[in-house]
Amino acid sequence: MKSKTYESLPYVDFYVHDPKRRHIHKANIRDRILHQAVFRILYPIFDKGFIFDSYSCRINKGTHAAVNRLEKFLIKASKNNRKKVFILKCDVSKFFDSVNHEILKNLIKQKVQDPDSLWLVWEIIDSFKKSPGCGIPLGNVTSQLFANIYLNELDQFIKKDLRIKYYVRYCDDFVILSNNKEDFPKIINQISEFIEFGLKLKLHPDKVFIRSYLEGIDFLGYVLRPHHRLLRTKTKRRMLKKINENNKSSYLGILQHCNGYKILKNL
C-alpha cells in the first residue's frame, strides 16, 4: 500500500438463500482484513451524519431496534390505537447492483480529502462491477457502510425536504407512516423522482405497498398489529423446519421479541 501497488484479488461468488436467493461475492482473506481496517476508520466519520432512524449495520441498531422503533411510531401516530394509521412500505430495486460508483465517490469526498485514503477507497470500490461503473458486492463489510452513505441522501430528502415525521429505514427497505393514505401517491412520486435523478436508483414496482395498521405491518421478519407482534409466517415455517440443538438458542432469542408462545411450545 505504501508504494500504491496494492490491487484487490478476484472475488469468490456463491448463492445463499435466507430465504431470498442472494448472490454473494466474498473477498480473499487478505482483502477482508483490509476492508475491516478501512471500515473502522470510515465508520465514525460518516455515522455521525446519518439520521437516527437508519438501522442497518450500525452500532446499537439492527433489526429488532428498527421493529421496536416502528412499533413506537405506530402507537404515537394512532394515538394509542384510537386513530387510523396507514403505512407505505418500499424497496429499492436491485440496490447493491445499482450503486453508481461516481455518485458514491463524490459523497465520500465530501468528508474525506486525504489523497492516499481516497486512492485506497477507490481501489475497493472499483474492485467490483455488476455493470460498467455500478455495483458493490454483498459480501464486503465496506459495502454495508457504502450503502448507508449512499442512502443517507434519501434519508435526508425524506426528513428535511418532505418533512416526514414517521420514517424507518433498514438497508434498502423503508417505511413511512401517515394518518391519511391519500398522502402516499404524491410521496411515492417524489421519492421515485429523487432517487432516479439523484441516485440513479428505482423503486421496486412489485414491492411498494400501502396497508393499514389493522391489516398488519410486515417488516423485518415480524408482523405488527395493534396490541401484539407476530413472527412472519415464512420465518416461522423456516424456523420449525431447520430447528436443531445448534441453533435452538438463536431461535428462542427471536421469539422473545414477539408473541410466540405457540411456536415456543412447538420448538
PDB file of C-alpha atoms in Angstrom, residues 67 71 74-75 81 213-217 222-231 257-260:
ATOM      1  CA  VAL A  67     -39.001  -3.003  14.637  1.00  0.00           C
ATOM      2  CA  GLU A  71     -43.925  -0.028  16.830  1.00  0.00           C
ATOM      3  CA  LEU A  74     -47.403   3.235  15.199  1.00  0.00           C
ATOM      4  CA  ILE A  75     -48.580   3.787  18.773  1.00  0.00           C
ATOM      5  CA  ASN A  81     -54.928   2.830  18.588  1.00  0.00           C
ATOM      6  CA  TYR A 213     -52.150  -0.896  10.755  1.00  0.00           C
ATOM      7  CA  LEU A 214     -55.222  -3.077  11.398  1.00  0.00           C
ATOM      8  CA  GLU A 215     -54.230  -5.341   8.481  1.00  0.00           C
ATOM      9  CA  GLY A 216     -50.809  -5.922   9.997  1.00  0.00           C
ATOM     10  CA  ILE A 217     -47.444  -4.438   9.044  1.00  0.00           C
ATOM     11  CA  TYR A 222     -42.292  -9.609  12.157  1.00  0.00           C
ATOM     12  CA  VAL A 223     -45.918  -8.618  11.628  1.00  0.00           C
ATOM     13  CA  LEU A 224     -47.021  -5.679  13.772  1.00  0.00           C
ATOM     14  CA  ARG A 225     -50.684  -5.369  14.742  1.00  0.00           C
ATOM     15  CA  PRO A 226     -52.426  -3.281  17.395  1.00  0.00           C
ATOM     16  CA  HIS A 227     -51.691  -4.819  20.825  1.00  0.00           C
ATOM     17  CA  HIS A 228     -49.414  -7.627  19.583  1.00  0.00           C
ATOM     18  CA  ARG A 229     -46.452  -8.576  17.404  1.00  0.00           C
ATOM     19  CA  LEU A 230     -46.267 -11.853  15.474  1.00  0.00           C
ATOM     20  CA  LEU A 231     -43.499 -13.724  13.725  1.00  0.00           C
ATOM     21  CA  HIS A 257     -39.302 -10.175  20.504  1.00  0.00           C
ATOM     22  CA  CYS A 258     -42.848 -11.222  19.606  1.00  0.00           C
ATOM     23  CA  ASN A 259     -45.959 -13.039  20.846  1.00  0.00           C
ATOM     24  CA  GLY A 260     -44.697 -16.512  20.022  1.00  0.00           C
TER      25      GLY A 260
END
